[in-house]
């Protein structure tokens, strides 16, 4: 188990966002968290990343408790989050944004090499490399956000709704990339609204509702679970016409 | 705390007759209580050094004054920031304290202007060590007195001196934009022009700043024979220093009683040679002054005069007020001390030939206690020397 | 669900449109008037009256450059902090004041230490370069420490509060520091003891129009040092990792943390740098102007803040430019327009208003041409 | 144990530093003097008796103890011990300081050129007039004693019986509050309102008569700052425009009053009321004129420009250029007061009523505007100007309106202020005054009326209350300002959003008619 | 003859060297639901910004109800009956939901600040109507229970709906929605689709929609325009677009279903 979350409770002031949530991620896996708006998915990721601290419960990363570790120390363990809503550094250029992604590394030539890899994957970003990140279109920003996350050479990648606001063709591409990253050895925790896609590429999944894990299991099983179909797949079974 | 408000004092049994006849009644002090002199002064903010210094000078006077028929004096110095709002608020505080009998102050003009009408109503005499603005004594106030020069006196004398004695033909006027500095500068300019000289430049500087080279350069281009500065030692000494690098190295610097002081000398060093200032005509080194200087240094850790030029005036104003209190205070049949207020006002104004540390004072009927002609002093070999 | 009647909307924009046009028209008219006035005054002063000779202009310019350099240095501190926290560090002038005190006491101490056997000289004059260096190190260290603790105590707990709250906290800190200095060191004005090689008032003399114009050593020193520090800072911010993390934190703290940036540390470092620069400015101020007291930071603080905004707040080259422009406007402006020097601040602020009317984000500030929504 | 020891040393060290600072500025003497005064000494000496200084030491120790013991849920003995450690550590630092002071004293070193308060007498006093070694020892002991006491206090406070007692008290108050609310919301609501309003009215009518001139003056100033604060709140709190030189409008009001209603320089003597009206109008016009070129500016750019505007007004007022017209630095004196029905209105009590009237007017207008289309437009601009505009808010117009109305409030306050002081001068309108107004609305709670009142008390009343602290007054004020912001970042009484209900009469009675919309 | 509520002619908008919208024509019939789709960065949002007055196009003209929008600022355009929502939610987050909607009504209310001070009859009528109508719009988008909640504290989906309610405040005749279902799950998306349809059907509001969810687009659009690199590459009815080869290549791709299948197959088990 590379990442283990045990019984965490998280509060925003008086509001409890997570109630006794437990889940885990094994080395090399893709695990997805699905759930409605406000179910607490982003809260989970932020707790893992150290942005939020749970009121109780434990987060362990390879046998090491990281419950109250600061975000920068968690990043140094190569656990990287690509946050919801892209969060591009608006007035930094695309290039600088990518450099920021590699903040924990200091080898300039390595950084350069990885930026080239990113540009290979997303030619669109190469075209825009000197444009301020804030003026990119929504989809371009999403590509940049994922690329920026990859710059740190993550061991675990936490993706928060990477397909949001993307053109269908790009969604495909993004999921391809996620798959590929995973094949190259990165474990992935994927938060998605697009439950169908997420469950299609994931090994396992957890369903979150109002801050609680209500369902968990193999992705395929979840895809066939009537409740999941009804609530998160738009009432349509897998394989039906889109 | 004294038991009764001033106006009711006359009714108390045991009060001496003066209290019944006194227009403002008496302040009453039970045995063991203290007779308070108030002072409104800027203790904080940019002008804090004046208030701190003058109140420290006055506090020594209060100690020196000993007691009045067994009652001790105390100084209540309150921060008025030098502003009208602060002045009015301090004055209102003082008039509600029945133990306050007189005010050694205020220090800055704005505060004095707002405070005056309040003391007027309560019948509390003031004696300002530092308000020089000419019109303050022309307002018909019964409570306001000062031992500071009136700008008129000082300014006219300085104008004449510049033209007649120093034979300056072209004069540049600088002031710090305060009512004190500007009032003085205006008077000098007018008198100098009346005498037949030419005022070639008039500029104001911003107090608190420390770089005046620009304005001095502009003044230098007019080639004045002398620069008259209305303002205080802080800016005055910077001006003297910077005159040397802006083409005014040959012009005479002529300051006022605000620029006089040891502090000025330490700041200007050799640059100050030949700089003028005005002071009250007094024997600069009396035994009393030496004693005071020693006491000041011992208590406050600084040379007297290093915080402001008004240290000694601060002492004098408190000392004169204490004297006046001693002159009018009566012990009643009940063993309390009674200070008749209107009588005290009159006593302060009746001050005559009082030899203080900063001059010899005789109050006129308008409250002007420093009518003598100013004495001019010049820096020679790093020291102030009186000139004829 | 209620049934809503939705009447069609008639066009009624015309009235608003007219109002909007008036404002758009007003700006150029205002600009034209001001420019015409300036041109007229310049013509009057420079061509018709010819009040000042070249020597005077040179002196004014020198004075402007020197004071502008110091403004720039303090303004940088404002801009750095503003850039990262979007807050006006009102206590910055006080940080500079404490640096000036530190420099003052350092020089005083160096002057008191006697060295060199027979020909007794003070340490200050025996090793002036070392002494000056040490004084700067001490001044910068003290101010940096004050800046660090200021942030830690008065601003950090307010990081999540509305933007104006830390501003008030800063105002409180400013009042506190000013009065603390007054109470600790007395309100006395103190004289800085310069080493002989940097004597105040001494300088190179050049002759213009048969008049001797002095270029003071302290002034040149101040100016050169300001420029050097500014360049060093620019390199730090643009080229180093620290600079990158500062920019990232400025843009988005949470995301910066997700990139591995230690947000608290970066902010602390920013305050340390900004404090150190203010300290350097304070020591220079003492060397050049000689006078140090508890109120010495207030006016430069306000001026530097103005300079930072004039250049475009948050923009480092902007702060430098703003400082220099402000310094020159203050010293040359009144003479050039033939108005009283007393009104130099009025002039400075009027220029500020004009600049911002036409360039709402300052001289070099980013022009947000069209906000992306 | 080891970490807990370290945890106690930290607050101890902090208090130790605070103590060193206090000694170096001589604040320990002042505290001792205050202790002496409280315990009945009429006129304490500059160096009061050692007992009082010992009391000071114990107090500092208690502070350290409380700081160390807080947030610690342990048993009594441990908490008290933590306090003792903290106090002791602070005491050791204090002792070190005193050791240094003793050296200064014995070797007769003069450090007073740098640190002014450190006179021989002062040092002797700080050492309780004892032999140095003895003094140091006693200090450490007193601090430790205080620390233990502080720890014990906290432990007692946290102890179950006391908390239970406290809870009972809280529950009781809660109950009674709820009961009271039952009254205020029940059918007796009208009665309740009438009662509370008449009570307030009674207080307003009778209190000024009994306050005495000092408190009337101070509270009058507070009242005028409420008016000013509400004016600034329209600009800052509601429409989100950071105006820093707000006092300029106050100055315009004050000078209008002065020029129109004083014997010098013009002897216009218009009387108070016309001058008041003109002052308000002129201030409003100034707001408009300032606003016009600045409407494109946002946030801090606006702040600095308005700061500049304030300074421009002040400098112009005192400059040689305008001396002939405004009296220059000398200001204008003998400004007349109001008359009502031929009765001159001049005492402090009269002015207090006038100010209360102005305050009520300002509060009335403010609250009416706040809960209207105008107020919502302002709030929208504050929240997101771009989107507000795209939602149909004419942002330029509303921003100007906010400036104009805010300026009018300031003009009103300024005119009354000048008339009350019978004097106004340029330095009355300095940057610090603007900063005070801004601080008060934020300390009180941005945008809220009760907040503004609280803020005005804090900012203008507090320095008066702090007069006991003599020269340390502003130091304490600065520290308190920081402390207030740290403890209440949203202000004393943050503004609340209104709760709307669907109005009782449904729209059937007055349906939005077609012609409403064209 | 069809009434067009919006007629855009050759609208061009550039940023520096980048042409974000390139000579795009757009004719939207009154009472229709019109979708604009296209790859990310195609210029959809930019086109919205041009129509709603945020950007001034370099070339071309946009007629709204027959009158040019040229030179009108956003508030004027809003008061003429054109409302919009934003891709990244931009609510007045410290105001309550109802207040947000009431701000949206600004351009229709008749009261001024003097009315407010004296509480004139106009004021009372307008305020009351404003509240009633605001509540109705909140009810319409299903947020009545949140009417007094602070907008910033609402869940994401609710915030999107609140944006729509605010846009409805000035009773628009044209509503621009920028990705209204972004970040919603299928169920919520269905609800949003119904809501949009109802806006058109019940209130006759014309709707232009930017959307990446093809379910929604194909489901409710009357007409669709496809942008790519700022240029219009196709226009037509949903059916036509779905099968347009250019559109599939540039935008739709395999349609996702195939992808899902692909991974299903790739999985080890
Ligand atoms: N900063 C905050 N303050 C208060 N409450 C918050 C905050 N952030 C989130 N919440 C609340 O916590 C709950 C969980 O939010 P979270 O963002 O984790 O949901 P989510 O599952 O990621 O939803 P979405 O799909 O919309 O991203 C929600 O009810 C939300 O309103
Ligand atoms: N203010 C701006 N400054 C510079 N470039 C901009 C600006 N706004 C948009 N762009 C650029 O214009 C192009 C079109 O952007 P736009 O936001 O219209 O795309 P979009 O079609 O809405 O994409 P998405 O579906 O991803 O939101 C993008 O390449 C973007 O980088
Ligand atoms: Mg989320
Ligand atoms: Mg878009």
mmCIF file with all atom_site columns, C-alpha atoms in Angstrom, chain E residues 66-201:
data_model
loop_
_atom_site.group_PDB
_atom_site.id
_atom_site.type_symbol
_atom_site.label_atom_id
_atom_site.label_alt_id
_atom_site.label_comp_id
_atom_site.label_asym_id
_atom_site.label_entity_id
_atom_site.label_seq_id
_atom_site.pdbx_PDB_ins_code
_atom_site.Cartn_x
_atom_site.Cartn_y
_atom_site.Cartn_z
_atom_site.occupancy
_atom_site.B_iso_or_equiv
_atom_site.pdbx_formal_charge
_atom_site.auth_seq_id
_atom_site.auth_comp_id
_atom_site.auth_asym_id
_atom_site.auth_atom_id
_atom_site.pdbx_PDB_model_num
ATOM 1   C CA . UNK E 1 66  ? -31.517 44.974 -34.665 1.00 0.00 ? 66  UNK E CA 1
ATOM 2   C CA . UNK E 1 67  ? -29.319 47.546 -32.995 1.00 0.00 ? 67  UNK E CA 1
ATOM 3   C CA . UNK E 1 68  ? -25.576 47.572 -32.973 1.00 0.00 ? 68  UNK E CA 1
ATOM 4   C CA . UNK E 1 69  ? -23.794 46.855 -29.729 1.00 0.00 ? 69  UNK E CA 1
ATOM 5   C CA . UNK E 1 70  ? -20.745 48.738 -30.848 1.00 0.00 ? 70  UNK E CA 1
ATOM 6   C CA . UNK E 1 71  ? -19.287 50.979 -28.178 1.00 0.00 ? 71  UNK E CA 1
ATOM 7   C CA . UNK E 1 72  ? -21.803 49.962 -25.546 1.00 0.00 ? 72  UNK E CA 1
ATOM 8   C CA . UNK E 1 73  ? -20.394 49.052 -22.186 1.00 0.00 ? 73  UNK E CA 1
ATOM 9   C CA . UNK E 1 74  ? -21.376 45.877 -20.403 1.00 0.00 ? 74  UNK E CA 1
ATOM 10  C CA . UNK E 1 75  ? -23.888 47.571 -18.144 1.00 0.00 ? 75  UNK E CA 1
ATOM 11  C CA . UNK E 1 76  ? -25.688 49.167 -21.056 1.00 0.00 ? 76  UNK E CA 1
ATOM 12  C CA . UNK E 1 77  ? -25.822 45.864 -22.862 1.00 0.00 ? 77  UNK E CA 1
ATOM 13  C CA . UNK E 1 78  ? -27.153 44.163 -19.753 1.00 0.00 ? 78  UNK E CA 1
ATOM 14  C CA . UNK E 1 79  ? -29.842 46.788 -19.372 1.00 0.00 ? 79  UNK E CA 1
ATOM 15  C CA . UNK E 1 80  ? -30.908 46.091 -22.948 1.00 0.00 ? 80  UNK E CA 1
ATOM 16  C CA . UNK E 1 81  ? -31.770 42.565 -21.968 1.00 0.00 ? 81  UNK E CA 1
ATOM 17  C CA . UNK E 1 82  ? -28.661 40.486 -22.512 1.00 0.00 ? 82  UNK E CA 1
ATOM 18  C CA . UNK E 1 83  ? -27.390 38.424 -19.599 1.00 0.00 ? 83  UNK E CA 1
ATOM 19  C CA . UNK E 1 84  ? -24.666 35.884 -19.196 1.00 0.00 ? 84  UNK E CA 1
ATOM 20  C CA . UNK E 1 85  ? -22.947 33.475 -16.889 1.00 0.00 ? 85  UNK E CA 1
ATOM 21  C CA . UNK E 1 86  ? -19.246 32.794 -16.595 1.00 0.00 ? 86  UNK E CA 1
ATOM 22  C CA . UNK E 1 87  ? -17.066 29.815 -17.253 1.00 0.00 ? 87  UNK E CA 1
ATOM 23  C CA . UNK E 1 88  ? -15.338 30.254 -13.901 1.00 0.00 ? 88  UNK E CA 1
ATOM 24  C CA . UNK E 1 89  ? -18.138 31.034 -11.505 1.00 0.00 ? 89  UNK E CA 1
ATOM 25  C CA . UNK E 1 90  ? -18.152 34.708 -10.611 1.00 0.00 ? 90  UNK E CA 1
ATOM 26  C CA . UNK E 1 91  ? -20.734 35.280 -7.904  1.00 0.00 ? 91  UNK E CA 1
ATOM 27  C CA . UNK E 1 92  ? -20.791 38.078 -5.371  1.00 0.00 ? 92  UNK E CA 1
ATOM 28  C CA . UNK E 1 93  ? -19.656 35.541 -2.886  1.00 0.00 ? 93  UNK E CA 1
ATOM 29  C CA . UNK E 1 94  ? -20.187 37.486 0.339   1.00 0.00 ? 94  UNK E CA 1
ATOM 30  C CA . UNK E 1 95  ? -23.770 38.399 -0.487  1.00 0.00 ? 95  UNK E CA 1
ATOM 31  C CA . UNK E 1 96  ? -26.735 36.133 -0.016  1.00 0.00 ? 96  UNK E CA 1
ATOM 32  C CA . UNK E 1 97  ? -28.208 34.213 -2.890  1.00 0.00 ? 97  UNK E CA 1
ATOM 33  C CA . UNK E 1 98  ? -31.211 36.497 -3.018  1.00 0.00 ? 98  UNK E CA 1
ATOM 34  C CA . UNK E 1 99  ? -29.046 39.578 -2.968  1.00 0.00 ? 99  UNK E CA 1
ATOM 35  C CA . UNK E 1 100 ? -27.130 38.206 -5.918  1.00 0.00 ? 100 UNK E CA 1
ATOM 36  C CA . UNK E 1 101 ? -30.338 37.897 -7.858  1.00 0.00 ? 101 UNK E CA 1
ATOM 37  C CA . UNK E 1 102 ? -31.420 41.358 -6.750  1.00 0.00 ? 102 UNK E CA 1
ATOM 38  C CA . UNK E 1 103 ? -28.188 42.789 -8.092  1.00 0.00 ? 103 UNK E CA 1
ATOM 39  C CA . UNK E 1 104 ? -29.102 41.155 -11.355 1.00 0.00 ? 104 UNK E CA 1
ATOM 40  C CA . UNK E 1 105 ? -32.306 43.202 -11.340 1.00 0.00 ? 105 UNK E CA 1
ATOM 41  C CA . UNK E 1 106 ? -30.434 46.493 -11.086 1.00 0.00 ? 106 UNK E CA 1
ATOM 42  C CA . UNK E 1 107 ? -31.124 47.739 -14.556 1.00 0.00 ? 107 UNK E CA 1
ATOM 43  C CA . UNK E 1 108 ? -34.851 47.285 -14.245 1.00 0.00 ? 108 UNK E CA 1
ATOM 44  C CA . UNK E 1 109 ? -35.463 48.861 -10.881 1.00 0.00 ? 109 UNK E CA 1
ATOM 45  C CA . UNK E 1 110 ? -36.724 52.389 -10.865 1.00 0.00 ? 110 UNK E CA 1
ATOM 46  C CA . UNK E 1 111 ? -35.845 53.561 -7.384  1.00 0.00 ? 111 UNK E CA 1
ATOM 47  C CA . UNK E 1 112 ? -32.912 55.853 -6.809  1.00 0.00 ? 112 UNK E CA 1
ATOM 48  C CA . UNK E 1 113 ? -30.980 56.705 -3.684  1.00 0.00 ? 113 UNK E CA 1
ATOM 49  C CA . UNK E 1 114 ? -33.307 59.516 -2.694  1.00 0.00 ? 114 UNK E CA 1
ATOM 50  C CA . UNK E 1 115 ? -36.254 57.149 -2.809  1.00 0.00 ? 115 UNK E CA 1
ATOM 51  C CA . UNK E 1 116 ? -34.305 54.867 -0.544  1.00 0.00 ? 116 UNK E CA 1
ATOM 52  C CA . UNK E 1 117 ? -33.675 57.562 2.022   1.00 0.00 ? 117 UNK E CA 1
ATOM 53  C CA . UNK E 1 118 ? -37.273 58.703 2.248   1.00 0.00 ? 118 UNK E CA 1
ATOM 54  C CA . UNK E 1 119 ? -38.791 55.270 1.553   1.00 0.00 ? 119 UNK E CA 1
ATOM 55  C CA . UNK E 1 120 ? -40.979 56.676 -1.172  1.00 0.00 ? 120 UNK E CA 1
ATOM 56  C CA . UNK E 1 121 ? -43.853 54.656 -2.604  1.00 0.00 ? 121 UNK E CA 1
ATOM 57  C CA . UNK E 1 122 ? -41.734 53.860 -5.652  1.00 0.00 ? 122 UNK E CA 1
ATOM 58  C CA . UNK E 1 123 ? -39.094 52.476 -3.365  1.00 0.00 ? 123 UNK E CA 1
ATOM 59  C CA . UNK E 1 124 ? -41.495 50.305 -1.461  1.00 0.00 ? 124 UNK E CA 1
ATOM 60  C CA . UNK E 1 125 ? -43.121 48.920 -4.557  1.00 0.00 ? 125 UNK E CA 1
ATOM 61  C CA . UNK E 1 126 ? -39.852 48.263 -6.305  1.00 0.00 ? 126 UNK E CA 1
ATOM 62  C CA . UNK E 1 127 ? -38.230 46.609 -3.312  1.00 0.00 ? 127 UNK E CA 1
ATOM 63  C CA . UNK E 1 128 ? -41.181 44.383 -2.714  1.00 0.00 ? 128 UNK E CA 1
ATOM 64  C CA . UNK E 1 129 ? -41.397 43.361 -6.339  1.00 0.00 ? 129 UNK E CA 1
ATOM 65  C CA . UNK E 1 130 ? -37.706 42.844 -6.403  1.00 0.00 ? 130 UNK E CA 1
ATOM 66  C CA . UNK E 1 131 ? -37.826 40.444 -3.497  1.00 0.00 ? 131 UNK E CA 1
ATOM 67  C CA . UNK E 1 132 ? -40.839 38.588 -4.802  1.00 0.00 ? 132 UNK E CA 1
ATOM 68  C CA . UNK E 1 133 ? -39.385 38.188 -8.223  1.00 0.00 ? 133 UNK E CA 1
ATOM 69  C CA . UNK E 1 134 ? -35.961 37.313 -6.887  1.00 0.00 ? 134 UNK E CA 1
ATOM 70  C CA . UNK E 1 135 ? -37.498 34.583 -4.790  1.00 0.00 ? 135 UNK E CA 1
ATOM 71  C CA . UNK E 1 136 ? -39.313 33.294 -7.815  1.00 0.00 ? 136 UNK E CA 1
ATOM 72  C CA . UNK E 1 137 ? -36.145 33.016 -9.836  1.00 0.00 ? 137 UNK E CA 1
ATOM 73  C CA . UNK E 1 138 ? -34.467 31.254 -6.941  1.00 0.00 ? 138 UNK E CA 1
ATOM 74  C CA . UNK E 1 139 ? -37.376 28.913 -6.753  1.00 0.00 ? 139 UNK E CA 1
ATOM 75  C CA . UNK E 1 140 ? -37.147 28.395 -10.475 1.00 0.00 ? 140 UNK E CA 1
ATOM 76  C CA . UNK E 1 141 ? -33.551 27.226 -10.275 1.00 0.00 ? 141 UNK E CA 1
ATOM 77  C CA . UNK E 1 142 ? -34.341 25.242 -7.147  1.00 0.00 ? 142 UNK E CA 1
ATOM 78  C CA . UNK E 1 143 ? -32.545 27.383 -4.610  1.00 0.00 ? 143 UNK E CA 1
ATOM 79  C CA . UNK E 1 144 ? -35.452 28.856 -2.688  1.00 0.00 ? 144 UNK E CA 1
ATOM 80  C CA . UNK E 1 145 ? -34.338 27.233 0.534   1.00 0.00 ? 145 UNK E CA 1
ATOM 81  C CA . UNK E 1 146 ? -30.919 28.856 0.144   1.00 0.00 ? 146 UNK E CA 1
ATOM 82  C CA . UNK E 1 147 ? -32.263 32.341 -0.494  1.00 0.00 ? 147 UNK E CA 1
ATOM 83  C CA . UNK E 1 148 ? -30.630 33.807 2.598   1.00 0.00 ? 148 UNK E CA 1
ATOM 84  C CA . UNK E 1 149 ? -27.464 31.727 2.458   1.00 0.00 ? 149 UNK E CA 1
ATOM 85  C CA . UNK E 1 150 ? -24.168 33.352 1.602   1.00 0.00 ? 150 UNK E CA 1
ATOM 86  C CA . UNK E 1 151 ? -23.481 32.653 -2.039  1.00 0.00 ? 151 UNK E CA 1
ATOM 87  C CA . UNK E 1 152 ? -19.858 31.675 -1.536  1.00 0.00 ? 152 UNK E CA 1
ATOM 88  C CA . UNK E 1 153 ? -20.832 28.922 0.876   1.00 0.00 ? 153 UNK E CA 1
ATOM 89  C CA . UNK E 1 154 ? -23.143 27.160 -1.551  1.00 0.00 ? 154 UNK E CA 1
ATOM 90  C CA . UNK E 1 155 ? -22.129 23.883 -3.171  1.00 0.00 ? 155 UNK E CA 1
ATOM 91  C CA . UNK E 1 156 ? -20.647 24.132 -6.604  1.00 0.00 ? 156 UNK E CA 1
ATOM 92  C CA . UNK E 1 157 ? -23.677 23.039 -8.562  1.00 0.00 ? 157 UNK E CA 1
ATOM 93  C CA . UNK E 1 158 ? -25.882 25.420 -6.628  1.00 0.00 ? 158 UNK E CA 1
ATOM 94  C CA . UNK E 1 159 ? -23.513 28.244 -7.424  1.00 0.00 ? 159 UNK E CA 1
ATOM 95  C CA . UNK E 1 160 ? -23.841 27.539 -11.132 1.00 0.00 ? 160 UNK E CA 1
ATOM 96  C CA . UNK E 1 161 ? -27.594 27.653 -10.866 1.00 0.00 ? 161 UNK E CA 1
ATOM 97  C CA . UNK E 1 162 ? -27.439 30.816 -8.819  1.00 0.00 ? 162 UNK E CA 1
ATOM 98  C CA . UNK E 1 163 ? -25.448 32.431 -11.588 1.00 0.00 ? 163 UNK E CA 1
ATOM 99  C CA . UNK E 1 164 ? -28.291 31.648 -13.929 1.00 0.00 ? 164 UNK E CA 1
ATOM 100 C CA . UNK E 1 165 ? -30.826 33.069 -11.505 1.00 0.00 ? 165 UNK E CA 1
ATOM 101 C CA . UNK E 1 166 ? -28.797 36.251 -11.246 1.00 0.00 ? 166 UNK E CA 1
ATOM 102 C CA . UNK E 1 167 ? -28.616 36.498 -15.002 1.00 0.00 ? 167 UNK E CA 1
ATOM 103 C CA . UNK E 1 168 ? -32.379 36.140 -15.138 1.00 0.00 ? 168 UNK E CA 1
ATOM 104 C CA . UNK E 1 169 ? -32.811 39.012 -12.727 1.00 0.00 ? 169 UNK E CA 1
ATOM 105 C CA . UNK E 1 170 ? -33.012 41.643 -15.417 1.00 0.00 ? 170 UNK E CA 1
ATOM 106 C CA . UNK E 1 171 ? -35.533 39.594 -17.383 1.00 0.00 ? 171 UNK E CA 1
ATOM 107 C CA . UNK E 1 172 ? -33.259 39.085 -20.316 1.00 0.00 ? 172 UNK E CA 1
ATOM 108 C CA . UNK E 1 173 ? -34.399 38.273 -23.778 1.00 0.00 ? 173 UNK E CA 1
ATOM 109 C CA . UNK E 1 174 ? -31.059 36.645 -24.502 1.00 0.00 ? 174 UNK E CA 1
ATOM 110 C CA . UNK E 1 175 ? -29.060 34.510 -22.112 1.00 0.00 ? 175 UNK E CA 1
ATOM 111 C CA . UNK E 1 176 ? -25.477 33.416 -22.709 1.00 0.00 ? 176 UNK E CA 1
ATOM 112 C CA . UNK E 1 177 ? -24.422 30.339 -20.740 1.00 0.00 ? 177 UNK E CA 1
ATOM 113 C CA . UNK E 1 178 ? -20.762 29.410 -20.633 1.00 0.00 ? 178 UNK E CA 1
ATOM 114 C CA . UNK E 1 179 ? -20.442 25.693 -19.833 1.00 0.00 ? 179 UNK E CA 1
ATOM 115 C CA . UNK E 1 180 ? -23.385 25.519 -17.449 1.00 0.00 ? 180 UNK E CA 1
ATOM 116 C CA . UNK E 1 181 ? -22.900 21.820 -16.723 1.00 0.00 ? 181 UNK E CA 1
ATOM 117 C CA . UNK E 1 182 ? -19.154 21.794 -16.257 1.00 0.00 ? 182 UNK E CA 1
ATOM 118 C CA . UNK E 1 183 ? -18.221 19.813 -13.184 1.00 0.00 ? 183 UNK E CA 1
ATOM 119 C CA . UNK E 1 184 ? -21.663 18.302 -12.760 1.00 0.00 ? 184 UNK E CA 1
ATOM 120 C CA . UNK E 1 185 ? -22.478 14.652 -12.599 1.00 0.00 ? 185 UNK E CA 1
ATOM 121 C CA . UNK E 1 186 ? -24.946 13.139 -15.057 1.00 0.00 ? 186 UNK E CA 1
ATOM 122 C CA . UNK E 1 187 ? -27.919 13.527 -12.791 1.00 0.00 ? 187 UNK E CA 1
ATOM 123 C CA . UNK E 1 188 ? -27.283 17.152 -12.127 1.00 0.00 ? 188 UNK E CA 1
ATOM 124 C CA . UNK E 1 189 ? -26.591 17.649 -15.780 1.00 0.00 ? 189 UNK E CA 1
ATOM 125 C CA . UNK E 1 190 ? -29.993 16.284 -16.649 1.00 0.00 ? 190 UNK E CA 1
ATOM 126 C CA . UNK E 1 191 ? -31.614 18.692 -14.253 1.00 0.00 ? 191 UNK E CA 1
ATOM 127 C CA . UNK E 1 192 ? -29.707 21.580 -15.749 1.00 0.00 ? 192 UNK E CA 1
ATOM 128 C CA . UNK E 1 193 ? -30.757 20.570 -19.241 1.00 0.00 ? 193 UNK E CA 1
ATOM 129 C CA . UNK E 1 194 ? -34.384 20.562 -18.213 1.00 0.00 ? 194 UNK E CA 1
ATOM 130 C CA . UNK E 1 195 ? -33.973 23.953 -16.639 1.00 0.00 ? 195 UNK E CA 1
ATOM 131 C CA . UNK E 1 196 ? -32.485 25.444 -19.770 1.00 0.00 ? 196 UNK E CA 1
ATOM 132 C CA . UNK E 1 197 ? -35.218 24.041 -21.896 1.00 0.00 ? 197 UNK E CA 1
ATOM 133 C CA . UNK E 1 198 ? -37.810 25.396 -19.558 1.00 0.00 ? 198 UNK E CA 1
ATOM 134 C CA . UNK E 1 199 ? -36.296 28.876 -19.714 1.00 0.00 ? 199 UNK E CA 1
ATOM 135 C CA . UNK E 1 200 ? -36.888 28.912 -23.390 1.00 0.00 ? 200 UNK E CA 1
ATOM 136 C CA . UNK E 1 201 ? -40.273 27.262 -23.346 1.00 0.00 ? 201 UNK E CA 1
#
